Amino acid sequence: MYTLYHGNIVHTPKLGDIEILTNQYVGVDANGTIEFVKSAPDLQSALEFVTSHNEVSDREITVIETSDRKASFLVPGFIDTHIHASQYPNIGIGSDLPLLDWLNNHTFELESRLNGSKKGMALAKEIYTKVVDRTLTNGTTCASYFTTVDNETTKLFADIVAEKGQRAFVGKVCMDCNDSYPTYKESMEENVSNMRDLVEHCRHLEQKGYDRTLICPIITPRFAPSCSRELMEELGELAKRYDLPIQTHVSENKAEIAWVRSLFPDCANYTSVYDKFGLLNEKTILAHGVHLEADEKTLIRAKNSSVAHCPSSNSFITSGEAPVKKYLYEDGLNVSLGTDLAGGVEQSILGVARSSVMVSHHLAMDSENDPKIGIAEALYMATVGGAKACNLSNIVGTIEPGKKFDAQLIDLDVKGTNVDVFDIHRPHGNESTAELEKKLLTLLYKWVFTGDDRNCVKVWCNGKSVVDKT
Ligand code: GUN
Ligand code: FE
């Protein structure tokens, strides 16, 4: 089985640059690996190229032709590096409250409903099925999820997401301190043994063919205030022993930062709390990082950790405006994007990308410097930055030979959507390559700022079709 795709490609291999490749043929082998990306005079010569380099006959090649869709292009699948699957029912609720009140009033109550009881399992099944379907239909091919403290429903989540074919990091929320909602936590020992149990569960999935690039457990201390020192130390040990990635929250909100300072007076700053317990390395995703101090950025850079920028959430619960242009270009940090459902109100990374540009424009209104980012940076964070954060740079993030085919087909001409494509912008097939590239760039802007899930007509993950709206 071999697949040959034909269409335009838009991706961002280099920070700040948008690469537009017109009329390309993409060869994808039976394992979902991209074998080549090249132009060819016609389909017949592309097919001959495949058969001369592979032991497949014409009949074993599936051709996905997109050139009949004039206003279309293939883009890499989105990578959502910070999402709370369990909080999905709360999306849109609680914009009046800042982080700590929002957690106490809305979040812990919902998360505690997802538990091993019959009712809890049924609710978890409904929520987890909906959130994975929703993110997939929005073009998210890889996501780093927080579930809840409960491990039975977390294992159910791992099974659901594996079955649906999305790449996922599965994070059982670890927390042993919660004075404001005392029934929602576990002891240090329970957290550790459940985490081990989750690792074991994912090993079974691995035996069924879901290796760690598809389904991977992730060590998830909720945030420093909800974890004892002993728990963080144990989690640091687990991460090392099982070679697991780590995700948590950092420097999201000023009251939260002050709280961390009072709890950990021996640490120079918030980020160094995680470092103290072996939780800061190249596999660590730090969500938010809105108010990072200079020393924290130096530490994050030195440890090669990543910041998951969550502008929709940072606006919704009034956390702040992260200066990501500075992070990217001056501080040399790897920055990715996160929906942060349900702190965030965008299920789609497209919406978060749009938000990231808008927030940077708001920063620019109050600044002498130039904190504005453009769609080149936004799309980079949504794809390549995300791949780096997930330690999957060699696997996903761009449409290039050697990587897996995780991609979306975007079509702006779909009927019934918000996007009206005018003839002056639509490619007609008779323009020069330079003219076509210019038109595709215009369409790219229209997609980022006015498109939605309806324009995402097909999604593939690991070379397999996971969404097809045609
Ligand atoms: N900090 C600790 N827990 C959470 C959470 O669930 N959402 C957000 N946005 N921040 C947090
Ligand atoms: Fe979060």
XYZ file of C-alpha atoms and ligand atoms in Angstrom:
482
model
C 0.000 0.000 0.000
C 1.433 3.350 -1.067
C -0.183 6.799 -1.269
C 0.642 9.580 -3.673
C -0.692 13.033 -2.826
C -0.773 15.907 -5.307
C -1.296 19.517 -4.269
C 0.185 22.703 -2.874
C 2.125 22.559 0.381
C 2.466 25.332 2.953
C 4.703 24.821 5.983
C 7.296 26.580 8.158
C 10.576 24.630 8.421
C 12.387 27.795 9.593
C 11.193 30.271 12.208
C 9.863 33.389 10.489
C 9.659 31.901 6.990
C 6.635 30.483 5.206
C 7.570 27.947 2.566
C 5.032 27.562 -0.245
C 5.562 24.659 -2.631
C 3.170 24.541 -5.563
C 1.989 21.460 -7.450
C 3.935 18.916 -5.453
C 3.741 15.147 -5.411
C 4.182 13.579 -1.973
C 4.945 9.867 -1.782
C 3.973 8.163 1.465
C 4.884 4.527 2.149
C 2.849 1.868 3.941
C 4.271 2.968 7.313
C 3.074 6.538 6.824
C 6.597 7.819 6.168
C 7.071 10.530 3.553
C 9.446 9.151 0.961
C 9.663 12.170 -1.332
C 8.230 15.626 -1.981
C 8.821 16.697 -5.561
C 7.314 18.325 -8.587
C 6.661 16.251 -11.688
C 5.358 17.123 -15.172
C 2.235 15.017 -14.660
C 0.670 12.222 -12.609
C 1.988 9.513 -14.918
C 5.612 10.527 -14.353
C 5.041 10.765 -10.605
C 3.589 7.235 -10.630
C 6.559 5.999 -12.666
C 8.887 7.563 -10.103
C 7.140 5.614 -7.347
C 7.145 2.272 -9.156
C 10.799 2.615 -10.178
C 11.860 3.226 -6.562
C 9.503 0.812 -4.785
C 8.251 -2.695 -5.121
C 4.697 -1.571 -5.786
C 2.640 -1.654 -8.929
C 0.405 1.190 -10.167
C -2.609 -0.660 -8.800
C -1.218 -0.622 -5.261
C -0.889 3.164 -5.252
C -3.758 5.302 -3.956
C -3.729 8.734 -5.565
C -5.114 11.670 -3.571
C -5.578 14.439 -6.112
C -6.328 17.904 -4.712
C -5.615 20.087 -7.733
C -9.330 20.210 -8.618
C -9.723 22.237 -5.403
C -8.296 25.524 -6.602
C -8.113 27.325 -3.248
C -6.523 24.464 -1.342
C -3.245 23.466 0.237
C -1.776 20.786 2.465
C -0.391 21.926 5.815
C 1.189 19.922 8.643
C -1.197 18.676 11.311
C -1.487 20.985 14.299
C 0.225 20.154 17.583
C -1.646 21.221 20.718
C 0.970 21.140 23.471
C -1.343 22.001 26.359
C -4.922 20.799 26.673
C -7.010 19.558 29.612
C -9.214 16.881 28.033
C -11.283 16.584 31.213
C -12.237 20.270 31.265
C -13.903 20.289 27.842
C -17.500 20.618 29.209
C -16.467 23.859 30.925
C -15.367 25.620 27.750
C -16.682 29.187 27.804
C -17.530 29.157 31.509
C -15.871 31.420 34.085
C -14.429 34.417 32.233
C -15.090 36.584 35.301
C -12.653 34.723 37.539
C -8.851 34.779 37.696
C -6.904 31.514 37.707
C -7.017 30.414 41.369
C -10.709 31.260 41.829
C -11.521 29.717 38.470
C -9.824 26.473 39.570
C -11.644 26.449 42.931
C -15.068 27.383 41.560
C -15.256 25.486 38.293
C -12.356 23.196 37.516
C -11.769 20.888 40.489
C -15.471 20.143 40.797
C -15.720 19.001 37.184
C -12.460 17.044 37.213
C -13.472 15.198 40.397
C -16.595 13.855 38.634
C -14.417 11.779 36.330
C -13.649 8.762 38.479
C -13.784 4.980 38.455
C -17.474 4.792 39.443
C -19.974 3.692 36.795
C -21.236 7.250 36.451
C -17.709 8.675 36.408
C -16.574 6.244 33.712
C -19.622 7.027 31.560
C -19.031 10.771 31.861
C -15.335 10.325 31.102
C -16.166 8.287 28.017
C -18.505 10.979 26.735
C -16.095 13.866 27.400
C -12.976 12.120 26.129
C -14.666 10.908 22.960
C -15.972 14.397 22.217
C -12.721 16.215 22.892
C -10.633 13.929 20.686
C -13.239 14.103 17.886
C -13.377 17.884 18.223
C -9.626 18.429 18.106
C -9.167 15.988 15.216
C -11.843 17.702 13.136
C -9.921 20.944 13.727
C -6.723 19.429 12.316
C -4.913 18.568 15.564
C -2.894 15.436 14.849
C -0.878 15.480 18.067
C -1.725 16.757 21.540
C -0.294 16.741 25.036
C -3.239 16.112 27.338
C -3.944 16.527 31.041
C -6.739 14.213 32.189
C -7.587 14.174 35.941
C -6.185 12.712 39.137
C -8.164 9.516 38.468
C -6.272 6.712 36.768
C -9.088 4.413 35.623
C -10.576 7.161 33.464
C -7.090 8.217 32.360
C -6.467 4.708 31.024
C -9.842 4.874 29.288
C -8.701 8.136 27.703
C -5.496 6.478 26.443
C -7.588 3.725 24.827
C -9.995 6.203 23.214
C -7.314 8.455 21.744
C -5.284 5.471 20.506
C -8.333 4.046 18.783
C -9.113 7.364 17.104
C -5.585 7.584 15.721
C -4.401 10.903 17.153
C -0.868 11.119 18.561
C -1.213 11.790 22.251
C 0.748 12.376 25.401
C -1.413 11.127 28.234
C -0.963 12.920 31.548
C -2.663 11.689 34.680
C -2.805 14.808 36.861
C -0.537 14.345 39.884
C -1.413 16.373 42.984
C -1.315 15.686 46.718
C -2.090 19.187 48.077
C -5.435 20.892 47.630
C -6.673 22.793 50.689
C -9.330 24.640 48.727
C -10.973 21.432 47.439
C -9.659 18.733 49.782
C -11.513 15.792 48.238
C -9.774 16.259 44.912
C -6.237 14.917 45.312
C -4.384 11.667 46.031
C -1.670 10.776 48.507
C 1.911 10.899 47.312
C 2.023 7.072 47.239
C -1.219 6.814 45.251
C 0.016 9.325 42.684
C 3.234 7.391 42.190
C 1.656 3.936 41.993
C -1.050 5.144 39.626
C 1.551 6.759 37.406
C 3.405 3.424 37.278
C 0.124 1.715 36.437
C -0.446 4.172 33.563
C 3.047 3.462 32.216
C 2.217 -0.248 32.323
C -1.099 0.369 30.534
C 0.694 2.283 27.776
C 3.159 -0.636 27.464
C 0.199 -2.857 26.597
C -0.850 -0.334 23.974
C 2.713 -0.405 22.647
C 2.401 -4.156 22.190
C -0.702 -3.493 20.095
C 1.320 -1.229 17.781
C 0.962 2.156 19.459
C 4.576 3.026 20.116
C 5.636 6.041 22.152
C 5.513 8.350 19.122
C 1.771 7.586 18.995
C 0.709 7.166 22.631
C 3.064 8.208 25.396
C 2.501 8.622 29.128
C 3.673 11.999 30.406
C 4.619 12.931 33.980
C 2.146 15.652 35.001
C 2.603 17.469 38.296
C -0.388 19.845 38.066
C 1.604 22.884 39.256
C 3.974 23.534 42.142
C 1.283 24.663 44.651
C -0.613 21.370 44.352
C 2.420 19.112 44.807
C 4.443 18.338 47.922
C 8.208 18.363 47.652
C 8.215 14.587 48.176
C 5.789 14.064 45.293
C 7.805 16.239 42.929
C 10.969 14.384 43.877
C 9.297 11.023 43.196
C 7.928 12.280 39.869
C 11.395 13.500 38.877
C 12.704 9.998 39.634
C 9.921 8.348 37.623
C 10.605 10.611 34.647
C 14.241 9.568 34.734
C 13.638 5.870 35.328
C 11.096 5.459 32.521
C 12.561 8.182 30.273
C 9.255 10.037 30.180
C 8.367 13.572 29.130
C 7.044 16.056 31.691
C 4.361 18.734 31.547
C 3.180 21.304 34.063
C 2.147 24.946 34.485
C 4.480 27.867 35.196
C 4.239 31.626 35.845
C 0.701 31.936 34.536
C -0.832 34.437 36.929
C 0.606 36.960 39.394
C -1.255 35.647 42.480
C -0.125 32.122 41.600
C 3.503 33.269 41.294
C 3.336 35.006 44.710
C 1.898 31.803 46.195
C 4.754 29.724 44.791
C 7.264 32.216 46.178
C 5.747 31.844 49.664
C 5.673 28.032 49.442
C 9.218 27.675 48.089
C 11.269 30.511 49.612
C 14.408 28.432 49.077
C 13.977 28.590 45.274
C 15.104 31.614 43.264
C 11.950 31.624 41.117
C 8.970 29.521 39.993
C 10.804 27.632 37.232
C 13.649 26.661 39.557
C 11.181 24.780 41.784
C 10.759 22.248 38.979
C 14.494 22.188 38.374
C 15.147 21.418 42.032
C 13.117 18.213 41.732
C 14.520 16.979 38.409
C 11.486 18.051 36.404
C 13.172 20.449 34.011
C 14.826 19.031 30.914
C 14.534 18.888 27.122
C 11.341 16.848 27.456
C 9.556 19.377 29.682
C 6.598 21.425 28.430
C 5.924 24.467 30.619
C 2.437 25.834 29.983
C 1.770 29.579 29.902
C 5.037 31.202 31.076
C 3.332 34.588 30.868
C 5.417 36.445 33.455
C 8.826 34.774 33.198
C 11.759 36.581 34.804
C 15.129 36.865 33.062
C 16.695 34.142 35.252
C 13.828 31.760 34.506
C 14.249 32.212 30.782
C 17.986 31.574 31.088
C 17.214 28.378 33.022
C 14.567 27.197 30.535
C 16.962 27.811 27.676
C 19.841 26.057 29.438
C 17.633 23.013 30.077
C 16.174 23.077 26.550
C 12.634 22.980 27.896
C 9.707 24.463 25.942
C 7.055 27.054 26.707
C 3.499 26.257 25.574
C 1.946 29.626 24.745
C -1.796 29.667 25.519
C -3.039 33.114 24.410
C -6.730 32.225 24.320
C -6.618 31.062 27.939
C -4.366 33.917 29.032
C -6.984 36.346 27.700
C -10.055 34.441 28.933
C -8.963 34.145 32.570
C -7.036 37.438 32.452
C -3.609 35.942 33.132
C -1.596 38.295 30.945
C 0.127 38.750 27.589
C 3.196 36.592 27.085
C 5.874 38.423 25.041
C 6.507 35.497 22.719
C 8.358 37.403 20.031
C 11.015 38.161 22.619
C 10.998 34.544 23.792
C 11.479 33.311 20.231
C 14.016 35.762 18.866
C 15.864 37.259 21.853
C 15.700 34.605 24.547
C 16.089 31.687 22.136
C 13.282 29.652 23.713
C 11.305 27.021 21.919
C 7.667 28.131 21.999
C 4.687 26.003 20.979
C 0.926 26.599 21.199
C -1.747 25.220 23.494
C -5.518 25.559 23.583
C -5.486 25.047 27.389
C -9.103 23.923 27.322
C -11.084 25.007 29.262
C -9.078 28.013 30.443
C -8.941 28.680 26.709
C -12.026 29.047 24.561
C -10.599 27.837 21.256
C -10.776 24.126 20.549
C -8.651 24.655 17.492
C -4.993 25.524 17.227
C -5.952 27.651 14.216
C -7.921 29.862 16.612
C -5.026 29.869 19.065
C -2.605 30.860 16.273
C -4.927 33.765 15.428
C -5.089 34.657 19.113
C -1.292 34.639 19.367
C -1.050 37.247 16.618
C -3.815 39.402 18.144
C -2.292 39.303 21.650
C 1.045 40.385 20.197
C -0.752 43.311 18.534
C -2.194 44.279 21.917
C 1.299 44.195 23.404
C 2.458 46.428 20.540
C -0.163 49.053 21.398
C 1.563 49.592 24.755
C 5.154 49.142 23.742
C 7.971 51.081 22.128
C 9.546 47.850 20.952
C 8.105 45.634 18.280
C 6.445 42.640 19.976
C 4.229 41.845 16.978
C 4.396 38.375 15.538
C 2.932 37.387 12.184
C 1.373 34.251 10.773
C 4.842 32.851 9.996
C 5.648 32.697 13.712
C 2.132 31.587 14.649
C 2.171 28.662 12.202
C 5.709 27.753 13.242
C 4.646 27.532 16.904
C 1.547 25.529 15.870
C 3.623 22.896 14.066
C 7.444 22.896 14.288
C 7.543 24.473 17.765
C 5.031 21.879 18.916
C 7.061 19.032 17.415
C 10.158 20.257 19.246
C 8.250 20.603 22.521
C 7.070 16.994 22.163
C 10.521 15.754 21.156
C 9.074 14.660 17.830
C 11.068 17.012 15.565
C 12.291 14.133 13.425
C 8.806 12.718 13.103
C 6.307 15.541 12.519
C 5.931 19.333 12.137
C 6.675 19.749 8.431
C 5.892 17.912 5.200
C 9.383 16.651 4.372
C 10.980 13.325 3.390
C 11.700 11.091 6.363
C 8.864 12.448 8.495
C 5.482 10.863 9.075
C 2.572 12.163 7.038
C 0.593 14.093 9.665
C -1.280 16.631 7.569
C -4.464 18.532 6.862
C -6.029 19.445 3.553
C -7.329 23.002 3.770
C -9.889 24.169 1.226
C -11.222 27.714 1.386
C -13.867 27.077 -1.263
C -16.003 24.775 0.896
C -19.655 25.820 0.679
C -21.422 26.992 3.814
C -18.331 28.311 5.595
C -17.462 31.849 6.614
C -14.863 32.246 3.909
C -15.831 33.812 0.580
C -13.066 33.371 -1.947
C -13.118 35.997 -4.676
C -11.971 35.406 -8.197
C -9.169 37.925 -7.763
C -7.638 35.636 -5.124
C -8.499 32.181 -6.456
C -5.810 30.362 -8.454
C -7.019 29.485 -11.955
C -4.261 27.143 -13.058
C -2.798 29.418 -15.698
C -0.604 31.634 -13.504
C 3.164 31.493 -13.153
C 4.636 29.776 -10.082
C 5.416 33.188 -8.544
C 1.829 34.378 -9.111
C 0.428 31.151 -7.677
C 2.650 31.438 -4.589
C 1.405 34.993 -4.078
C -2.220 33.881 -4.316
C -1.620 31.020 -1.901
C -0.057 33.412 0.602
C -3.166 35.588 0.414
C -5.348 32.518 0.936
C -3.176 31.494 3.878
C -3.902 34.819 5.590
C -7.617 34.404 4.909
C -7.519 30.928 6.419
C -5.642 31.973 9.565
C -7.854 34.970 10.249
C -11.265 33.869 8.954
C -11.186 30.094 8.530
C -12.400 27.349 10.842
C -12.809 23.577 11.067
C -15.093 23.536 8.022
C -12.113 24.461 5.865
C -10.159 21.497 7.203
C -11.584 18.870 4.865
C -9.252 15.928 5.439
C -6.808 14.992 8.165
C -4.165 12.255 8.162
C -2.158 11.036 11.104
C 0.814 8.712 10.680
C -0.259 8.352 7.038
C -3.758 7.152 7.991
C -6.948 9.035 7.233
C -8.493 10.149 10.539
C -10.985 12.753 9.251
C -12.639 12.907 5.844
C -15.427 15.426 5.296
C -15.637 14.931 1.521
N -2.827 25.785 36.906
C -3.071 24.696 37.646
N -4.089 23.980 37.138
C -4.492 24.621 36.042
C -5.505 24.373 35.073
O -6.255 23.402 35.125
N -5.623 25.287 34.068
C -4.803 26.377 33.981
N -4.958 27.214 32.973
N -3.856 26.631 34.876
C -3.691 25.774 35.895
Fe -3.589 24.462 31.807
